[in-house]
Coordinates of C-alpha atoms in Angstrom, one line a residue:
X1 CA 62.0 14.3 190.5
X2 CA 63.6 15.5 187.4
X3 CA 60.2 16.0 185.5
X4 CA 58.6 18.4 188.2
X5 CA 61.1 20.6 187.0
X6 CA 58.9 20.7 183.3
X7 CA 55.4 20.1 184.6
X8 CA 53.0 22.6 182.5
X9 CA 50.6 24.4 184.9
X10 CA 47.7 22.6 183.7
X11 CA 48.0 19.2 181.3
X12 CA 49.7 16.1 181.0
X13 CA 53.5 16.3 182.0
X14 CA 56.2 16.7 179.3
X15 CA 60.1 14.9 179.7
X16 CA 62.2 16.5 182.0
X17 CA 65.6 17.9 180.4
X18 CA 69.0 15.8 181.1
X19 CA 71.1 17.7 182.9
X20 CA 70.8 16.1 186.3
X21 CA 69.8 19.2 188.0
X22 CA 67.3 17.0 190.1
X23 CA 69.9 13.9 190.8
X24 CA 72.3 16.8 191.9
X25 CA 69.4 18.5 194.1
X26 CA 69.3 15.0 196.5
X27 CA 72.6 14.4 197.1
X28 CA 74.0 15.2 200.3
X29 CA 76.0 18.2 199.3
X30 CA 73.5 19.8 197.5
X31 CA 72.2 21.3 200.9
X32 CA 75.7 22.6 201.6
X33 CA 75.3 26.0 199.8
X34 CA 71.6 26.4 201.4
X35 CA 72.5 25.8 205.0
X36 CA 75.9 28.3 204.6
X37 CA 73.3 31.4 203.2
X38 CA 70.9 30.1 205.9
X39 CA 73.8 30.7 208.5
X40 CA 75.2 33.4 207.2
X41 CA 72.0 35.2 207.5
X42 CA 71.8 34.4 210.9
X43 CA 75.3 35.4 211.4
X44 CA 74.3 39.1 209.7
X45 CA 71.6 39.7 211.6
X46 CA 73.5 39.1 215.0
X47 CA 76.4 41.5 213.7
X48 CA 74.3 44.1 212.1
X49 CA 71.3 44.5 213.9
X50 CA 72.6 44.7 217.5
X51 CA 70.4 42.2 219.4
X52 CA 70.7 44.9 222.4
X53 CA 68.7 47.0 220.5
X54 CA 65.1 47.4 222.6
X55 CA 61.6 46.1 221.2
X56 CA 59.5 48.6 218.6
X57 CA 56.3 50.0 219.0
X58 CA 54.2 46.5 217.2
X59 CA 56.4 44.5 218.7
X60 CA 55.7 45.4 222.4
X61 CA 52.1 44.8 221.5
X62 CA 52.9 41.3 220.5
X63 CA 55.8 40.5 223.5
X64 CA 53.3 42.2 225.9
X65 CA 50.6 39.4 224.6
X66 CA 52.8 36.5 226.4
X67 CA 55.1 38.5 228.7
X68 CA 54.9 38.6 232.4
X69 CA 56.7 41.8 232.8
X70 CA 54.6 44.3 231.8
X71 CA 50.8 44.3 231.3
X72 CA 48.8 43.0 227.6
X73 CA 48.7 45.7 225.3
X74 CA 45.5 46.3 223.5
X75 CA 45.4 44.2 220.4
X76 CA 43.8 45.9 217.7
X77 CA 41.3 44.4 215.2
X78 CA 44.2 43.3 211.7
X79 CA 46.3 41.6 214.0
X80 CA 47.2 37.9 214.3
X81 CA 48.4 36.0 217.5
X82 CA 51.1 34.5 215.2
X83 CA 54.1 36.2 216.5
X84 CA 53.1 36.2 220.0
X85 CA 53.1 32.5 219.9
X86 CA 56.1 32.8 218.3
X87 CA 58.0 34.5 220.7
X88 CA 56.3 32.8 223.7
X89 CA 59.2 30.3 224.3
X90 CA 61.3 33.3 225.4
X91 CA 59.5 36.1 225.9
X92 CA 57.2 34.3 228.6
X93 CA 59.8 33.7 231.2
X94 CA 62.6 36.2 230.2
X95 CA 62.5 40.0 230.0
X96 CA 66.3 40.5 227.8
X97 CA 65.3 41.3 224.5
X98 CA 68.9 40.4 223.2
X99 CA 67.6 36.7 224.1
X100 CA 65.1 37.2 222.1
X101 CA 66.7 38.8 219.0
X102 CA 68.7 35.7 219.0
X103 CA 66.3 32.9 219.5
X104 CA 64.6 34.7 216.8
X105 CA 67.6 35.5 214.2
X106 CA 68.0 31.4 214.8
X107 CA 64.7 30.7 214.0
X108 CA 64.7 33.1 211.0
X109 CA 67.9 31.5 209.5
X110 CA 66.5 27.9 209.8
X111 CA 63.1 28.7 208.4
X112 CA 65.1 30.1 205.3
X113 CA 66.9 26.9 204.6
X114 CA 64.2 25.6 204.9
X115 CA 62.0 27.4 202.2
X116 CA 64.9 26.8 200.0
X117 CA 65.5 23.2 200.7
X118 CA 61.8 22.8 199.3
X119 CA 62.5 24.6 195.9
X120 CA 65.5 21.8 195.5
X121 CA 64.8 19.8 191.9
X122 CA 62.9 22.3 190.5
X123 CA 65.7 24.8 190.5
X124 CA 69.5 24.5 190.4
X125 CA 71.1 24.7 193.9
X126 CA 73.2 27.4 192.7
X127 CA 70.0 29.5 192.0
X128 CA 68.9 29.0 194.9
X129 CA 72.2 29.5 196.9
X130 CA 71.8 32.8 195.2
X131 CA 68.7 33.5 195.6
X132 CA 68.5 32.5 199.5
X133 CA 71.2 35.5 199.5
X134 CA 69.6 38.2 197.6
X135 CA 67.0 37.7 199.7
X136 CA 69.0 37.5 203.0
X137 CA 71.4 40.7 202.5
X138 CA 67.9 43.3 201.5
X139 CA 67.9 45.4 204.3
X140 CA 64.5 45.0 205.3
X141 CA 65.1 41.4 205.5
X142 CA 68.2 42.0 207.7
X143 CA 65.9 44.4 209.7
X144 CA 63.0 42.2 210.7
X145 CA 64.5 38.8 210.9
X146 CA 65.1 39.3 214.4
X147 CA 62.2 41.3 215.4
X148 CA 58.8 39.9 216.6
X149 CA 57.0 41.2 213.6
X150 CA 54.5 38.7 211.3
X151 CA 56.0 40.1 207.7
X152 CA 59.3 37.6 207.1
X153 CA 57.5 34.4 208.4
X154 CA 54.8 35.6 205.4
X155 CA 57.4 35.0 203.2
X156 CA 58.7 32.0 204.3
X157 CA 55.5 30.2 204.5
X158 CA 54.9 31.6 200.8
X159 CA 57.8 29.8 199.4
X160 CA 57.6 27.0 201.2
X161 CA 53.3 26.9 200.7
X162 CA 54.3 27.6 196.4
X163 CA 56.5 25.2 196.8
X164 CA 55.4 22.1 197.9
X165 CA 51.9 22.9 196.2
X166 CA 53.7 23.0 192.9
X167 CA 55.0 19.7 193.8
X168 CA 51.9 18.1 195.0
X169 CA 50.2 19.2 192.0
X170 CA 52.2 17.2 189.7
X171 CA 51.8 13.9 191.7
X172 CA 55.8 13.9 192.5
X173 CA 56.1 13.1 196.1
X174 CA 52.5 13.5 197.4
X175 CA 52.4 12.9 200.8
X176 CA 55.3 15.6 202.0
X177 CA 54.0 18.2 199.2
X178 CA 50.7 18.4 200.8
X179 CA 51.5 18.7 204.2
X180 CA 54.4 21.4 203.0
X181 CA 51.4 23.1 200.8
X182 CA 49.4 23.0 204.3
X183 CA 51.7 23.9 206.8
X184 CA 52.9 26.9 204.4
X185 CA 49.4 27.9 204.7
X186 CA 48.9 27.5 207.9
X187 CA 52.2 29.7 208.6
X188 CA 51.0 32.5 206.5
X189 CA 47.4 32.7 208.2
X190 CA 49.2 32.5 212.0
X191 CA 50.9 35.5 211.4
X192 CA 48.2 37.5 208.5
X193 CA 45.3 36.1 207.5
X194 CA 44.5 38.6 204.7
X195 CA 48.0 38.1 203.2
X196 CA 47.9 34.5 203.1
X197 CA 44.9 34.7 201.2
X198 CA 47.0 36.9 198.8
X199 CA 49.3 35.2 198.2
X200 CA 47.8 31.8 197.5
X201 CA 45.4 33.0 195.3
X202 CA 47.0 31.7 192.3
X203 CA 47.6 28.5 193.7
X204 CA 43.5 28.0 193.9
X205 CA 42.9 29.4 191.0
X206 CA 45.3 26.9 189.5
X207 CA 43.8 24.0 191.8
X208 CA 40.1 24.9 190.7
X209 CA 41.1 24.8 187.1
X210 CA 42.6 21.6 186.9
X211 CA 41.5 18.2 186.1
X212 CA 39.5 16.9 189.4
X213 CA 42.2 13.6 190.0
X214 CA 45.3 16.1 190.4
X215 CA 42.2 18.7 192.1
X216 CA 41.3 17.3 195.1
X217 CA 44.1 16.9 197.6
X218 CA 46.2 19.8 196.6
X219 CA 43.4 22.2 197.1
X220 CA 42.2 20.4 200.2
X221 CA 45.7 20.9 202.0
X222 CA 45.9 24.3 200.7
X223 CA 42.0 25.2 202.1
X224 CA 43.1 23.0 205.2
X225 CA 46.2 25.0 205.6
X226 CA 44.8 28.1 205.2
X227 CA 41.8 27.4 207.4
X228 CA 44.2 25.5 210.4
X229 CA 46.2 29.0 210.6
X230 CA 43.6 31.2 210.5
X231 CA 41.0 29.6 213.0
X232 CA 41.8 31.5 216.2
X233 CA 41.8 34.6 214.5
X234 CA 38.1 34.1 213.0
X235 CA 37.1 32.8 216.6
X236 CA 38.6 35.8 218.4
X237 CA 36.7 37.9 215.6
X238 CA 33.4 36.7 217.0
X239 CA 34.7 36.4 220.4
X240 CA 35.9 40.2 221.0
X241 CA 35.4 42.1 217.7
X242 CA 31.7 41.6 216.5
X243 CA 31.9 39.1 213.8
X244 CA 34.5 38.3 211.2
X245 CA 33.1 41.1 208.7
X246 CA 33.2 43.8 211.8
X247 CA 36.7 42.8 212.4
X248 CA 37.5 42.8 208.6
X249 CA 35.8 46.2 208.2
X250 CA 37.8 47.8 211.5
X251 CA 41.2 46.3 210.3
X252 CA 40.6 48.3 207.0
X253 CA 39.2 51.7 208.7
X254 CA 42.7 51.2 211.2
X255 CA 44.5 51.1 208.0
X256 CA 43.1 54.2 206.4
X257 CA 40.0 52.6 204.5
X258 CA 41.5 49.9 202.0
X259 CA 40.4 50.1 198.3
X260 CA 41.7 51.7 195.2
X261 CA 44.9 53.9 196.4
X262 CA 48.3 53.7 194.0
X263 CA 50.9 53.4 197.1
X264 CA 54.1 52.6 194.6
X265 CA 55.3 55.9 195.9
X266 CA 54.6 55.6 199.7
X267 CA 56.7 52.2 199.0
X268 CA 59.8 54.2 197.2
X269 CA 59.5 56.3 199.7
X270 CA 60.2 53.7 202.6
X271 CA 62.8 51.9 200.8
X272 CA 66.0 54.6 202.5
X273 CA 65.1 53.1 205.8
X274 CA 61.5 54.9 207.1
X275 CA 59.9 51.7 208.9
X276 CA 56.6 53.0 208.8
X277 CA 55.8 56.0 206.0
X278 CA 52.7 57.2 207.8
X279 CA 51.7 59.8 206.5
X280 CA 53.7 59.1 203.7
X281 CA 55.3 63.0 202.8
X282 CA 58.4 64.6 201.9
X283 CA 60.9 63.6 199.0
X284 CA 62.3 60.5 197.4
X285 CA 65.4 59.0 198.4
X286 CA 68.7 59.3 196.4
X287 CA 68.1 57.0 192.9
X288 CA 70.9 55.0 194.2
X289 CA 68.8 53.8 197.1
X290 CA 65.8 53.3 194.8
X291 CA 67.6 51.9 191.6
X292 CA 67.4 48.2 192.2
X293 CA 63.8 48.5 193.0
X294 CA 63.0 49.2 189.6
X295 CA 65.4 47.0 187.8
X296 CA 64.3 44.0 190.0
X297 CA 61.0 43.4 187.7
X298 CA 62.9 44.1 184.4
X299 CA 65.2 40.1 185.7
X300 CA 61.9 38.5 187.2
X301 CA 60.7 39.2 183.2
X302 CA 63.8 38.1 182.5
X303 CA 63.7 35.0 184.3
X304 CA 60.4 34.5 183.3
X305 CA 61.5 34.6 179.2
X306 CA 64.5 32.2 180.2
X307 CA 62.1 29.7 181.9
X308 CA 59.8 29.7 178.7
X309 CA 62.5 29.2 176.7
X310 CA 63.7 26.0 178.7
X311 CA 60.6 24.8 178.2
X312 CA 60.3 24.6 182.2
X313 CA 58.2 27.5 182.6
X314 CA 55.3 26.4 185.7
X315 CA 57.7 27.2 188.9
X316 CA 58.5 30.4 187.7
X317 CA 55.5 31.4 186.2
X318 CA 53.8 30.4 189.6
X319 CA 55.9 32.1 191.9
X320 CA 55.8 35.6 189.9
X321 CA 52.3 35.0 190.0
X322 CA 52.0 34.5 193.4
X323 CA 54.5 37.7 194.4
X324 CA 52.4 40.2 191.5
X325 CA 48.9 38.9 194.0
X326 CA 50.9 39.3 197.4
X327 CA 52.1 43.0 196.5
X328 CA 48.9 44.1 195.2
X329 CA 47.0 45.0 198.8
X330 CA 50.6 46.9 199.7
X331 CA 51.1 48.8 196.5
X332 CA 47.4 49.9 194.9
X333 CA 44.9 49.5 198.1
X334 CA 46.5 51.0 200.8
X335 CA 47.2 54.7 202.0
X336 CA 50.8 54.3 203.2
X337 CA 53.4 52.3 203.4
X338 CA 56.5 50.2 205.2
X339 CA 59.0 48.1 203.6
X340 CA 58.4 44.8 205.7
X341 CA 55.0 44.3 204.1
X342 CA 56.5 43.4 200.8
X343 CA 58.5 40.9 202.3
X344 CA 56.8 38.0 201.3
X345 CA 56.6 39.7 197.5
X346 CA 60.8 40.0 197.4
X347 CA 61.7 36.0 199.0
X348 CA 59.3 35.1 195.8
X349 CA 60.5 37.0 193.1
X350 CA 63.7 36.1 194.6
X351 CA 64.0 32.8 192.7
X352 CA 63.3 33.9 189.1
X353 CA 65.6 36.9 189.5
X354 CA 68.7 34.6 190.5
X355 CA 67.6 32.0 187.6
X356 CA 68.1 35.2 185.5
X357 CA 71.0 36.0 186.7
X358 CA 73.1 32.7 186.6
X359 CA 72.0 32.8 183.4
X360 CA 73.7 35.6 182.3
X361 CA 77.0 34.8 183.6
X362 CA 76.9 31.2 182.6
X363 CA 75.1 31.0 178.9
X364 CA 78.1 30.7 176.5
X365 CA 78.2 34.3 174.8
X366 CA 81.8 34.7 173.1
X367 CA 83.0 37.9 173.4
X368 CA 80.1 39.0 175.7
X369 CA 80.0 37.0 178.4
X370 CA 83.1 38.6 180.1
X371 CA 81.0 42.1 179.6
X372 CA 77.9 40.1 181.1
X373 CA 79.6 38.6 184.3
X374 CA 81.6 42.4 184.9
X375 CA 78.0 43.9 185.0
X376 CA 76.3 41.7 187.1
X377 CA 79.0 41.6 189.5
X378 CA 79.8 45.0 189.7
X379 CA 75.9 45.7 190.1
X380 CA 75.6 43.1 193.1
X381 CA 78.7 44.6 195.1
X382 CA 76.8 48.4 194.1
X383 CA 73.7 46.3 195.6
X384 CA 75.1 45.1 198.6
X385 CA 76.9 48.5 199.4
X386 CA 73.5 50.1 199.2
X387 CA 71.5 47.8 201.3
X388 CA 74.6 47.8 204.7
X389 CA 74.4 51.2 204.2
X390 CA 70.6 51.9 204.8
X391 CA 70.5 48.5 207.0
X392 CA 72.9 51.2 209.3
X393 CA 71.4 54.2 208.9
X394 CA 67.8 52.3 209.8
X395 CA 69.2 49.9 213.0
X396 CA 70.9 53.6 214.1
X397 CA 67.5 55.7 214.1
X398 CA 65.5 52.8 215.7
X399 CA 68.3 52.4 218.7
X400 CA 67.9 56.0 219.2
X401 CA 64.2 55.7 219.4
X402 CA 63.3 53.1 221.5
X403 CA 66.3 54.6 224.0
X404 CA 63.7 57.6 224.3
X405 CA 61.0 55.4 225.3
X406 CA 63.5 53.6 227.8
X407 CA 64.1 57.1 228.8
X408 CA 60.6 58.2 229.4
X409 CA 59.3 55.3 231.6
X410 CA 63.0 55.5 233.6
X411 CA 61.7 59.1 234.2
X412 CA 58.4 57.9 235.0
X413 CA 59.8 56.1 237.4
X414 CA 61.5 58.7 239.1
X415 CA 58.5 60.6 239.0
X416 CA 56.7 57.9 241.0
X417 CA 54.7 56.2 238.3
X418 CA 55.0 52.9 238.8
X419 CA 53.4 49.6 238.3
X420 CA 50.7 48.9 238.5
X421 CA 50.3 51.8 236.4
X422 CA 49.2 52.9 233.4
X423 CA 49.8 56.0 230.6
X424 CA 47.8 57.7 228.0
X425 CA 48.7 60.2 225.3
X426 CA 51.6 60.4 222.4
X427 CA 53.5 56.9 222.0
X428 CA 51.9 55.6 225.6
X429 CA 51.8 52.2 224.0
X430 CA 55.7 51.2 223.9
X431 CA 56.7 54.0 227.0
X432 CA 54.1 52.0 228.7
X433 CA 55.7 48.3 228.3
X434 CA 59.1 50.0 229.1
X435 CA 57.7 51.3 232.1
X436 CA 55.4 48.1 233.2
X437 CA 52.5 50.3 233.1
X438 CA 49.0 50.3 231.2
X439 CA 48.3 51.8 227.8
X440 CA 45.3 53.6 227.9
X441 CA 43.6 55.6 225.1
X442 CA 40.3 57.4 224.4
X443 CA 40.1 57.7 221.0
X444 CA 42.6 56.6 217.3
X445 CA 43.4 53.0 216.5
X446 CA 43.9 52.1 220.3
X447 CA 40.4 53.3 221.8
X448 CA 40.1 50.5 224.8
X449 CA 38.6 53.5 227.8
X450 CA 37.4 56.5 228.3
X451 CA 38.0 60.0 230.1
X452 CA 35.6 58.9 233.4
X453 CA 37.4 55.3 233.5
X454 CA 41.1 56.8 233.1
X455 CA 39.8 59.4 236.0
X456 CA 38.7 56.5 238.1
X457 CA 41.7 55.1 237.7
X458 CA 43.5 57.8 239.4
X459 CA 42.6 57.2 242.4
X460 CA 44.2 54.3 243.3
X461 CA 46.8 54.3 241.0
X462 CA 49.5 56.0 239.0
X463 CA 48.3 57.6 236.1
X464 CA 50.4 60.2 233.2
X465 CA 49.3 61.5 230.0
X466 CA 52.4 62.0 227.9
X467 CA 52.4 64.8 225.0
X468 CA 54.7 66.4 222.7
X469 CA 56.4 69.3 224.2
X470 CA 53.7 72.3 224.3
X471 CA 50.8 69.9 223.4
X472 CA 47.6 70.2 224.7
X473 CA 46.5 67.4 227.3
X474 CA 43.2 66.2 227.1
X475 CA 40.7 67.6 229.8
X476 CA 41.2 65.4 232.4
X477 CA 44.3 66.0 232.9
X478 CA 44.9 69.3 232.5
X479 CA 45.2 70.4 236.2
X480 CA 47.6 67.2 236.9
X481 CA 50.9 68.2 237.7
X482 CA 53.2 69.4 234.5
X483 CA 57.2 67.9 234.0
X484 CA 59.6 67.8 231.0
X485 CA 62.0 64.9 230.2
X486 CA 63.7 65.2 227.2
X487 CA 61.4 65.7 224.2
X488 CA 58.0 65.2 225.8
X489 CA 55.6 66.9 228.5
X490 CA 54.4 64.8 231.1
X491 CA 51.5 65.2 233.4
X492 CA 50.9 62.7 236.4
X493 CA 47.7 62.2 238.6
X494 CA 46.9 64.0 241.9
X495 CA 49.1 62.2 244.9
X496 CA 51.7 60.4 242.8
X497 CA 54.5 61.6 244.9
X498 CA 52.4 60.5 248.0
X499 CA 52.3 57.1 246.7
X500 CA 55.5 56.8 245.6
X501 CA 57.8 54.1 247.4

């Protein structure tokens, strides 16, 4: 094991160093320091994220895939059925979303250890200890562990897919690397196709260019991998959205047109707690909030310089290469921003920064090294301190959110719309799962009926069409009669009172 931990990228493998960092990797206690960050991170995200806390707009589209309770949401064209496959061991017998918060901060812990476990022998444990925790305590990661969103099981699969394919492509323990390279794949491309293709780009460029014996079965698991995760998606393409290029070519319009669009902003922006910067306006946050955003390349470089100069250079080289590919679609093609989709870009860079970092406070540097360890200490507790505070300030704002929707359909309720049932108009797509009722829409991102059908409808059912307060309702409901609750306008059909219970 000792010389995966020196194999060039591409060429003949050189001695690995002798300082037992691989021996120390297998023994038993060497998983010690993984599984406590593993559990710790679980433990954080049950504390700090309230597991109470109701489901978010994308996730009731993904719950409402698998759940009895309330009726499918319409599942537009860039989404996977990862995550509603994910959740279906709770979510299709049990309505209590703090069950599911749990069975999913459980499930987000273990798949952490995991990811690290595989990176044992090519790192130190320590690094990885550390890393495993830089990654843990980022807000964003704190934020969607829990939540039945695709974007942290990206990054998992990415370090466990970079991995075990940089382990199966120098020959050391075959068999396991390639199913890890596969099912690391195959991960990635259940929950986002596009990003898994992202992120593994390096690893077949890297597999095309090397010599065909140490080609073959790398590449095969990755393409396997890749291909296993990604199959229902390309099926349902042709099945419901017109082909796999319509399907591509709607995700991208849904996302504002996808091509050449600097977001580095939009992602500053998002990074004092705004989940989804769409449109992406107003002014930065505090350079606090924002400072270890732009110090966290200046270490990766860091760690990258340190890796050269061990002579061990491939696993780090590799995974900034892969992280630089995965943040590309999120930073210079796209037209706003959230903080989860650079998940999978922070759990890789993850690793080189911490190599950089034990490095600093362990090198023997005389008189400096006591000025070193201050520093880096004092700039992790700073770190930390900045990431609980937005982590609060975010979990706040989102409780207070999906409260109003809870709020709307309770009112609904009262109002006599209820199931079956179904809503149109301004945020009808979680009200709606709140209230059991349809989602309906004419037009945007949504579209699945039209004015005639929705008027139909109202015949023999409960219909409302929420707006903001003042708004204009569309033409078919303009005559229906008018309420306010709280901060929005709604308008039910003809003889809801008459059918009410």
């Amino acid at each position: 094991m000792a010389k995966t931990l020196n194999v060039p990228l591409i060429g003949t493998r050189r001695p690995g160093p002798p300082d037992g960092t691989a021996r120390a990797s297998r023994r038993p206690g060497g998983q010690v320091p993984l599984a406590l960050v593993a559990a710790g991170f679980t433990l954080a995200q049950l504390v700090l994220v309230h597991p109470g806390t109701g489901l978010g707009w994308d996730e009731t589209v993904y719950v409402s895939q698998v759940s009895p309770h309330a009726p499918t949401a319409f599942f537009s064209a860039p989404r996977a059925r990862g995550v509603s496959l994910l959740v279906a061991p709770v979510a299709s017998w049990s309505s209590s979303t703090a069950l599911l918060r749990v069975y999913l901060a459980l499930l987000s812990g273990l798949g952490l250890f995991v990811a690290l476990r595989v990176w044992r022998g090519l790192f130190p444990v320590r690094v990885l200890a550390l890393a495993g925790a830089l990654f843990a305590t980022l807000w964003v990661t704190l934020f969607y562990g829990p939540q039945a969103m695709p974007n942290h099981w990206v990054a998992i699969g990415a370090l466990v897919c970079v991995g075990c394919f940089l382990r199966a492509h120098a020959g050391g323990r075959a068999l396991a690397a390639l199913w890890g390279t596969g099912l690391g794949a195959a991960l990635m491309a259940w929950m986002r196709p596009p990003d898994a293709v992202w992120v593994t780009l390096p690893l077949l460029v890297l597999a095309v260019a090397a010599p065909r014996r140490r080609r073959v079965r790398p590449l095969l698991a990755l393409l396997g991998g890749l291909l296993a995760g990604a199959a229902e998606w390309i099926v349902e393409a042709y099945v419901s959205y017109g082909g796999l290029g319509q399907r591509l070519a709607d995700g991208s319009r849904i996302q504002g047109g996808l091509g050449w669009n600097i977001a580095v902003g939009d992602q500053v922006r998002g990074l004092g707690g705004r989940v989804l910067c769409r449109p992406c306006t107003g002014g930065m946050p505090n350079p606090v909030v924002t400072a270890w955003w732009f110090v966290l390349p200046l270490i990766a470089a860091l760690g990258l310089v340190i890796a050269v100069r061990a002579r061990r250079p491939a696993p780090t080289l590799l995974l900034l290469a892969c992280a630089t590919t995965a943040g590309i679609p999120y930073l210079f093609m796209i037209g706003y921003a959230a903080p989860r989709f650079l998940l999978p870009l922070y759990a890789l860079v993850a690793i080189p920064v911490a190599d950089a970092l034990v490095h600093l406070v362990t090198v023997p540097g005389g008189r400096w090294r006591p000025v070193l360890v201050t520093l880096v200490a004092a700039g992790l507790a700073g770190h930390l301190a900045v990431q609980f505070a937005v982590l609060e300030t975010t979990v706040r704002r989102a409780a207070d959110s999906h409260h109003g929707w809870a709020v709307t359909a309770a009112e609904l309720h009262r109002l006599g719309v209820r199931p079956p049932c179904a809503l149109a108009g301004r945020q009808s797509v979680p009200i709606a799962f709140y209230a059991g009722c349809s989602s309906v829409a004419t037009s945007g991102h949504n579209a699945n009926a039209t004015a005639a059908g929705i008027t139909r409808s109202a015949r023999h059912m409960p219909v409302a069409v929420i707006t903001a307060p003042g708004g204009e309702p569309p033409g078919y409901a303009r005559a229906w009669a008018h309420r306010r609750a709280g901060d929005v306008d709604i308008r039910v059909s003809p003889g809801v009172g008459s059918r009410t219970p």
